[in-house]
JSON list of C-alpha atoms in Angstrom, two decimals:
[
{"chain": "A", "resi": 5, "resn": "UNK", "atom": "CA", "xyz": [-34.78, -17.11, -68.26]},
{"chain": "A", "resi": 6, "resn": "UNK", "atom": "CA", "xyz": [-35.90, -20.70, -67.80]},
{"chain": "A", "resi": 7, "resn": "UNK", "atom": "CA", "xyz": [-33.12, -21.44, -65.34]},
{"chain": "A", "resi": 8, "resn": "UNK", "atom": "CA", "xyz": [-34.72, -19.00, -62.89]},
{"chain": "A", "resi": 9, "resn": "UNK", "atom": "CA", "xyz": [-38.02, -20.88, -63.16]},
{"chain": "A", "resi": 10, "resn": "UNK", "atom": "CA", "xyz": [-36.34, -24.21, -62.41]},
{"chain": "A", "resi": 11, "resn": "UNK", "atom": "CA", "xyz": [-34.40, -22.79, -59.46]},
{"chain": "A", "resi": 12, "resn": "UNK", "atom": "CA", "xyz": [-37.53, -21.12, -58.09]},
{"chain": "A", "resi": 13, "resn": "UNK", "atom": "CA", "xyz": [-39.43, -24.37, -58.52]},
{"chain": "A", "resi": 14, "resn": "UNK", "atom": "CA", "xyz": [-36.93, -26.52, -56.67]},
{"chain": "A", "resi": 15, "resn": "UNK", "atom": "CA", "xyz": [-36.49, -23.91, -53.94]},
{"chain": "A", "resi": 16, "resn": "UNK", "atom": "CA", "xyz": [-40.28, -23.69, -53.61]},
{"chain": "A", "resi": 17, "resn": "UNK", "atom": "CA", "xyz": [-40.52, -27.46, -53.21]},
{"chain": "A", "resi": 18, "resn": "UNK", "atom": "CA", "xyz": [-37.82, -27.34, -50.53]},
{"chain": "A", "resi": 19, "resn": "UNK", "atom": "CA", "xyz": [-39.72, -24.66, -48.61]},
{"chain": "A", "resi": 20, "resn": "UNK", "atom": "CA", "xyz": [-43.00, -26.51, -49.11]},
{"chain": "A", "resi": 21, "resn": "UNK", "atom": "CA", "xyz": [-41.48, -29.73, -47.75]},
{"chain": "A", "resi": 22, "resn": "UNK", "atom": "CA", "xyz": [-40.08, -27.86, -44.75]},
{"chain": "A", "resi": 23, "resn": "UNK", "atom": "CA", "xyz": [-43.51, -26.40, -44.04]},
{"chain": "A", "resi": 24, "resn": "UNK", "atom": "CA", "xyz": [-44.92, -29.92, -44.35]},
{"chain": "A", "resi": 25, "resn": "UNK", "atom": "CA", "xyz": [-42.49, -31.11, -41.69]},
{"chain": "A", "resi": 26, "resn": "UNK", "atom": "CA", "xyz": [-43.62, -28.25, -39.44]},
{"chain": "A", "resi": 27, "resn": "UNK", "atom": "CA", "xyz": [-47.22, -29.26, -40.04]},
{"chain": "A", "resi": 28, "resn": "UNK", "atom": "CA", "xyz": [-46.33, -32.79, -38.98]},
{"chain": "A", "resi": 29, "resn": "UNK", "atom": "CA", "xyz": [-44.86, -31.44, -35.73]},
{"chain": "A", "resi": 30, "resn": "UNK", "atom": "CA", "xyz": [-48.06, -29.48, -35.09]},
{"chain": "A", "resi": 31, "resn": "UNK", "atom": "CA", "xyz": [-50.15, -32.59, -35.66]},
{"chain": "A", "resi": 32, "resn": "UNK", "atom": "CA", "xyz": [-47.86, -34.80, -33.57]},
{"chain": "A", "resi": 33, "resn": "UNK", "atom": "CA", "xyz": [-48.06, -32.41, -30.62]},
{"chain": "A", "resi": 34, "resn": "UNK", "atom": "CA", "xyz": [-51.84, -32.24, -30.86]},
{"chain": "A", "resi": 35, "resn": "UNK", "atom": "CA", "xyz": [-51.95, -28.56, -31.79]},
{"chain": "A", "resi": 36, "resn": "UNK", "atom": "CA", "xyz": [-53.40, -29.17, -35.25]},
{"chain": "A", "resi": 37, "resn": "UNK", "atom": "CA", "xyz": [-52.55, -27.30, -38.43]},
{"chain": "A", "resi": 38, "resn": "UNK", "atom": "CA", "xyz": [-54.34, -24.01, -39.14]},
{"chain": "A", "resi": 39, "resn": "UNK", "atom": "CA", "xyz": [-56.13, -23.78, -42.48]},
{"chain": "A", "resi": 40, "resn": "UNK", "atom": "CA", "xyz": [-54.09, -20.80, -43.66]},
{"chain": "A", "resi": 41, "resn": "UNK", "atom": "CA", "xyz": [-50.90, -22.84, -43.31]},
{"chain": "A", "resi": 42, "resn": "UNK", "atom": "CA", "xyz": [-52.37, -25.77, -45.23]},
{"chain": "A", "resi": 43, "resn": "UNK", "atom": "CA", "xyz": [-53.54, -23.61, -48.14]},
{"chain": "A", "resi": 44, "resn": "UNK", "atom": "CA", "xyz": [-50.20, -21.90, -48.56]},
{"chain": "A", "resi": 45, "resn": "UNK", "atom": "CA", "xyz": [-48.41, -25.24, -48.38]},
{"chain": "A", "resi": 46, "resn": "UNK", "atom": "CA", "xyz": [-50.59, -26.69, -51.15]},
{"chain": "A", "resi": 47, "resn": "UNK", "atom": "CA", "xyz": [-50.30, -23.64, -53.39]},
{"chain": "A", "resi": 48, "resn": "UNK", "atom": "CA", "xyz": [-46.52, -23.45, -53.06]},
{"chain": "A", "resi": 49, "resn": "UNK", "atom": "CA", "xyz": [-46.19, -27.15, -53.89]},
{"chain": "A", "resi": 50, "resn": "UNK", "atom": "CA", "xyz": [-48.34, -27.04, -57.01]},
{"chain": "A", "resi": 51, "resn": "UNK", "atom": "CA", "xyz": [-46.94, -23.74, -58.27]},
{"chain": "A", "resi": 52, "resn": "UNK", "atom": "CA", "xyz": [-43.37, -24.95, -57.71]},
{"chain": "A", "resi": 53, "resn": "UNK", "atom": "CA", "xyz": [-44.03, -28.07, -59.78]},
{"chain": "A", "resi": 54, "resn": "UNK", "atom": "CA", "xyz": [-45.50, -25.87, -62.51]},
{"chain": "A", "resi": 55, "resn": "UNK", "atom": "CA", "xyz": [-42.39, -23.63, -62.38]},
{"chain": "A", "resi": 56, "resn": "UNK", "atom": "CA", "xyz": [-40.17, -26.65, -63.03]},
{"chain": "A", "resi": 57, "resn": "UNK", "atom": "CA", "xyz": [-42.41, -27.83, -65.86]},
{"chain": "A", "resi": 58, "resn": "UNK", "atom": "CA", "xyz": [-42.34, -24.36, -67.40]},
{"chain": "A", "resi": 59, "resn": "UNK", "atom": "CA", "xyz": [-38.56, -24.31, -67.17]},
{"chain": "A", "resi": 60, "resn": "UNK", "atom": "CA", "xyz": [-38.50, -27.45, -69.30]},
{"chain": "A", "resi": 61, "resn": "UNK", "atom": "CA", "xyz": [-41.44, -26.65, -71.61]},
{"chain": "A", "resi": 62, "resn": "UNK", "atom": "CA", "xyz": [-40.82, -23.00, -72.52]},
{"chain": "A", "resi": 63, "resn": "UNK", "atom": "CA", "xyz": [-37.79, -23.69, -74.74]},
{"chain": "A", "resi": 64, "resn": "UNK", "atom": "CA", "xyz": [-39.85, -26.13, -76.82]},
{"chain": "A", "resi": 65, "resn": "UNK", "atom": "CA", "xyz": [-42.29, -23.35, -77.73]},
{"chain": "A", "resi": 66, "resn": "UNK", "atom": "CA", "xyz": [-39.58, -21.29, -79.42]},
{"chain": "A", "resi": 67, "resn": "UNK", "atom": "CA", "xyz": [-40.68, -18.15, -77.59]},
{"chain": "A", "resi": 68, "resn": "UNK", "atom": "CA", "xyz": [-38.95, -14.83, -78.19]},
{"chain": "A", "resi": 69, "resn": "UNK", "atom": "CA", "xyz": [-36.79, -13.66, -75.30]},
{"chain": "A", "resi": 70, "resn": "UNK", "atom": "CA", "xyz": [-39.20, -10.88, -74.38]},
{"chain": "A", "resi": 71, "resn": "UNK", "atom": "CA", "xyz": [-42.00, -13.42, -73.86]},
{"chain": "A", "resi": 72, "resn": "UNK", "atom": "CA", "xyz": [-39.75, -15.75, -71.89]},
{"chain": "A", "resi": 73, "resn": "UNK", "atom": "CA", "xyz": [-38.83, -12.81, -69.68]},
{"chain": "A", "resi": 74, "resn": "UNK", "atom": "CA", "xyz": [-42.46, -11.77, -69.29]},
{"chain": "A", "resi": 75, "resn": "UNK", "atom": "CA", "xyz": [-43.55, -15.28, -68.32]},
{"chain": "A", "resi": 76, "resn": "UNK", "atom": "CA", "xyz": [-40.64, -15.77, -65.93]},
{"chain": "A", "resi": 77, "resn": "UNK", "atom": "CA", "xyz": [-41.07, -12.49, -64.08]},
{"chain": "A", "resi": 78, "resn": "UNK", "atom": "CA", "xyz": [-44.83, -12.72, -63.82]},
{"chain": "A", "resi": 79, "resn": "UNK", "atom": "CA", "xyz": [-44.82, -16.37, -62.74]},
{"chain": "A", "resi": 80, "resn": "UNK", "atom": "CA", "xyz": [-42.11, -16.31, -60.05]},
{"chain": "A", "resi": 81, "resn": "UNK", "atom": "CA", "xyz": [-43.61, -13.45, -57.97]},
{"chain": "A", "resi": 82, "resn": "UNK", "atom": "CA", "xyz": [-47.02, -15.11, -58.29]},
{"chain": "A", "resi": 83, "resn": "UNK", "atom": "CA", "xyz": [-45.60, -18.49, -57.29]},
{"chain": "A", "resi": 84, "resn": "UNK", "atom": "CA", "xyz": [-44.23, -17.05, -54.06]},
{"chain": "A", "resi": 85, "resn": "UNK", "atom": "CA", "xyz": [-46.81, -14.34, -53.42]},
{"chain": "A", "resi": 86, "resn": "UNK", "atom": "CA", "xyz": [-49.87, -16.57, -53.42]},
{"chain": "A", "resi": 87, "resn": "UNK", "atom": "CA", "xyz": [-48.73, -18.80, -50.51]},
{"chain": "A", "resi": 88, "resn": "UNK", "atom": "CA", "xyz": [-46.84, -16.07, -48.64]},
{"chain": "A", "resi": 89, "resn": "UNK", "atom": "CA", "xyz": [-49.86, -13.74, -48.43]},
{"chain": "A", "resi": 90, "resn": "UNK", "atom": "CA", "xyz": [-51.92, -15.99, -46.12]},
{"chain": "A", "resi": 91, "resn": "UNK", "atom": "CA", "xyz": [-48.82, -17.00, -44.17]},
{"chain": "A", "resi": 92, "resn": "UNK", "atom": "CA", "xyz": [-47.92, -13.36, -43.51]},
{"chain": "A", "resi": 93, "resn": "UNK", "atom": "CA", "xyz": [-51.41, -11.83, -43.43]},
{"chain": "A", "resi": 94, "resn": "UNK", "atom": "CA", "xyz": [-53.07, -14.41, -41.18]},
{"chain": "A", "resi": 95, "resn": "UNK", "atom": "CA", "xyz": [-50.16, -16.19, -39.53]},
{"chain": "A", "resi": 96, "resn": "UNK", "atom": "CA", "xyz": [-48.01, -13.09, -39.18]},
{"chain": "A", "resi": 97, "resn": "UNK", "atom": "CA", "xyz": [-50.82, -10.68, -38.38]},
{"chain": "A", "resi": 98, "resn": "UNK", "atom": "CA", "xyz": [-50.15, -8.44, -41.37]},
{"chain": "A", "resi": 99, "resn": "UNK", "atom": "CA", "xyz": [-53.76, -8.22, -42.57]},
{"chain": "A", "resi": 100, "resn": "UNK", "atom": "CA", "xyz": [-52.92, -5.28, -44.81]},
{"chain": "A", "resi": 101, "resn": "UNK", "atom": "CA", "xyz": [-51.30, -7.79, -47.20]},
{"chain": "A", "resi": 102, "resn": "UNK", "atom": "CA", "xyz": [-54.55, -9.61, -48.06]},
{"chain": "A", "resi": 103, "resn": "UNK", "atom": "CA", "xyz": [-55.26, -7.54, -51.21]},
{"chain": "A", "resi": 104, "resn": "UNK", "atom": "CA", "xyz": [-51.84, -8.43, -52.62]},
{"chain": "A", "resi": 105, "resn": "UNK", "atom": "CA", "xyz": [-53.12, -11.97, -53.17]},
{"chain": "A", "resi": 106, "resn": "UNK", "atom": "CA", "xyz": [-55.05, -10.52, -56.12]},
{"chain": "A", "resi": 107, "resn": "UNK", "atom": "CA", "xyz": [-51.82, -9.09, -57.51]},
{"chain": "A", "resi": 108, "resn": "UNK", "atom": "CA", "xyz": [-50.07, -12.47, -57.16]},
{"chain": "A", "resi": 109, "resn": "UNK", "atom": "CA", "xyz": [-52.98, -14.27, -58.77]},
{"chain": "A", "resi": 110, "resn": "UNK", "atom": "CA", "xyz": [-53.12, -11.69, -61.55]},
{"chain": "A", "resi": 111, "resn": "UNK", "atom": "CA", "xyz": [-49.43, -12.18, -62.31]},
{"chain": "A", "resi": 112, "resn": "UNK", "atom": "CA", "xyz": [-49.96, -15.93, -62.56]},
{"chain": "A", "resi": 113, "resn": "UNK", "atom": "CA", "xyz": [-52.92, -15.39, -64.90]},
{"chain": "A", "resi": 114, "resn": "UNK", "atom": "CA", "xyz": [-50.84, -13.11, -67.14]},
{"chain": "A", "resi": 115, "resn": "UNK", "atom": "CA", "xyz": [-48.07, -15.71, -67.38]},
{"chain": "A", "resi": 116, "resn": "UNK", "atom": "CA", "xyz": [-50.58, -18.46, -68.23]},
{"chain": "A", "resi": 117, "resn": "UNK", "atom": "CA", "xyz": [-52.31, -16.31, -70.87]},
{"chain": "A", "resi": 118, "resn": "UNK", "atom": "CA", "xyz": [-48.98, -15.56, -72.56]},
{"chain": "A", "resi": 119, "resn": "UNK", "atom": "CA", "xyz": [-48.11, -19.27, -72.51]},
{"chain": "A", "resi": 120, "resn": "UNK", "atom": "CA", "xyz": [-51.54, -20.20, -73.87]},
{"chain": "A", "resi": 121, "resn": "UNK", "atom": "CA", "xyz": [-51.08, -17.75, -76.72]},
{"chain": "A", "resi": 122, "resn": "UNK", "atom": "CA", "xyz": [-47.55, -18.97, -77.43]},
{"chain": "A", "resi": 123, "resn": "UNK", "atom": "CA", "xyz": [-48.67, -22.61, -77.41]},
{"chain": "A", "resi": 124, "resn": "UNK", "atom": "CA", "xyz": [-51.46, -21.76, -79.83]},
{"chain": "A", "resi": 125, "resn": "UNK", "atom": "CA", "xyz": [-49.24, -19.94, -82.33]},
{"chain": "A", "resi": 126, "resn": "UNK", "atom": "CA", "xyz": [-46.09, -22.08, -82.05]},
{"chain": "A", "resi": 127, "resn": "UNK", "atom": "CA", "xyz": [-45.51, -24.22, -85.13]},
{"chain": "A", "resi": 128, "resn": "UNK", "atom": "CA", "xyz": [-46.09, -27.89, -84.54]},
{"chain": "A", "resi": 129, "resn": "UNK", "atom": "CA", "xyz": [-42.90, -29.91, -84.31]},
{"chain": "A", "resi": 130, "resn": "UNK", "atom": "CA", "xyz": [-42.24, -32.40, -87.05]},
{"chain": "A", "resi": 131, "resn": "UNK", "atom": "CA", "xyz": [-41.93, -36.05, -86.02]},
{"chain": "A", "resi": 132, "resn": "UNK", "atom": "CA", "xyz": [-38.50, -36.59, -84.50]},
{"chain": "A", "resi": 133, "resn": "UNK", "atom": "CA", "xyz": [-37.91, -32.88, -83.74]},
{"chain": "A", "resi": 134, "resn": "UNK", "atom": "CA", "xyz": [-36.93, -32.12, -80.20]},
{"chain": "A", "resi": 135, "resn": "UNK", "atom": "CA", "xyz": [-37.54, -28.37, -80.14]},
{"chain": "A", "resi": 136, "resn": "UNK", "atom": "CA", "xyz": [-35.04, -25.77, -79.03]},
{"chain": "A", "resi": 137, "resn": "UNK", "atom": "CA", "xyz": [-31.58, -27.33, -78.47]},
{"chain": "A", "resi": 138, "resn": "UNK", "atom": "CA", "xyz": [-31.53, -25.51, -75.11]},
{"chain": "A", "resi": 139, "resn": "UNK", "atom": "CA", "xyz": [-34.32, -27.81, -73.93]},
{"chain": "A", "resi": 140, "resn": "UNK", "atom": "CA", "xyz": [-32.61, -31.07, -74.84]},
{"chain": "A", "resi": 141, "resn": "UNK", "atom": "CA", "xyz": [-31.72, -33.11, -71.79]},
{"chain": "A", "resi": 142, "resn": "UNK", "atom": "CA", "xyz": [-28.26, -34.60, -71.76]},
{"chain": "A", "resi": 143, "resn": "UNK", "atom": "CA", "xyz": [-28.37, -38.28, -72.60]},
{"chain": "A", "resi": 144, "resn": "UNK", "atom": "CA", "xyz": [-24.77, -39.31, -72.15]}
]
C-alpha cells in the first residue's frame, strides 16, 4: 500500500510544479494569479510531500495491512480532493463541488488520526533497529 502513496506524492508534485509554471505565465503576462489557484497549488504541494513521507514512514510503524490500507485510501483522495475542489468549483464554475472539500478534509483527518494512534502504540525500536525490512532503502 505504501507504493501508492509514493506514486501519488510524486505525481502530485509534478502536477503542482506544472501549475506553478502556469502561474508564472499568468504573472509574466500581467494577468496575475487568482487566489483559488494559489491555494490549490500550495495544498497539493504540501500534501504530496506528506504522501511521500508516509510512504517511507508507514513501514517503520509495523502497521497491520488493514490500517495501511485505511491510511492509504483515506489520504490519497484527500490529497487530490482538497486542491481540486477550488480549482473545479471556482476555476471551473462547478460551485456544487464546494461541500466536497469537507469530505476531502475529513478523509485526511481520518488518515492522520489512524497514524497518530499507530505511532502512539507502536513499540519503540531498539538502538540499531531499522524497522520493517520493506522500509529499508537500498545502500549498495
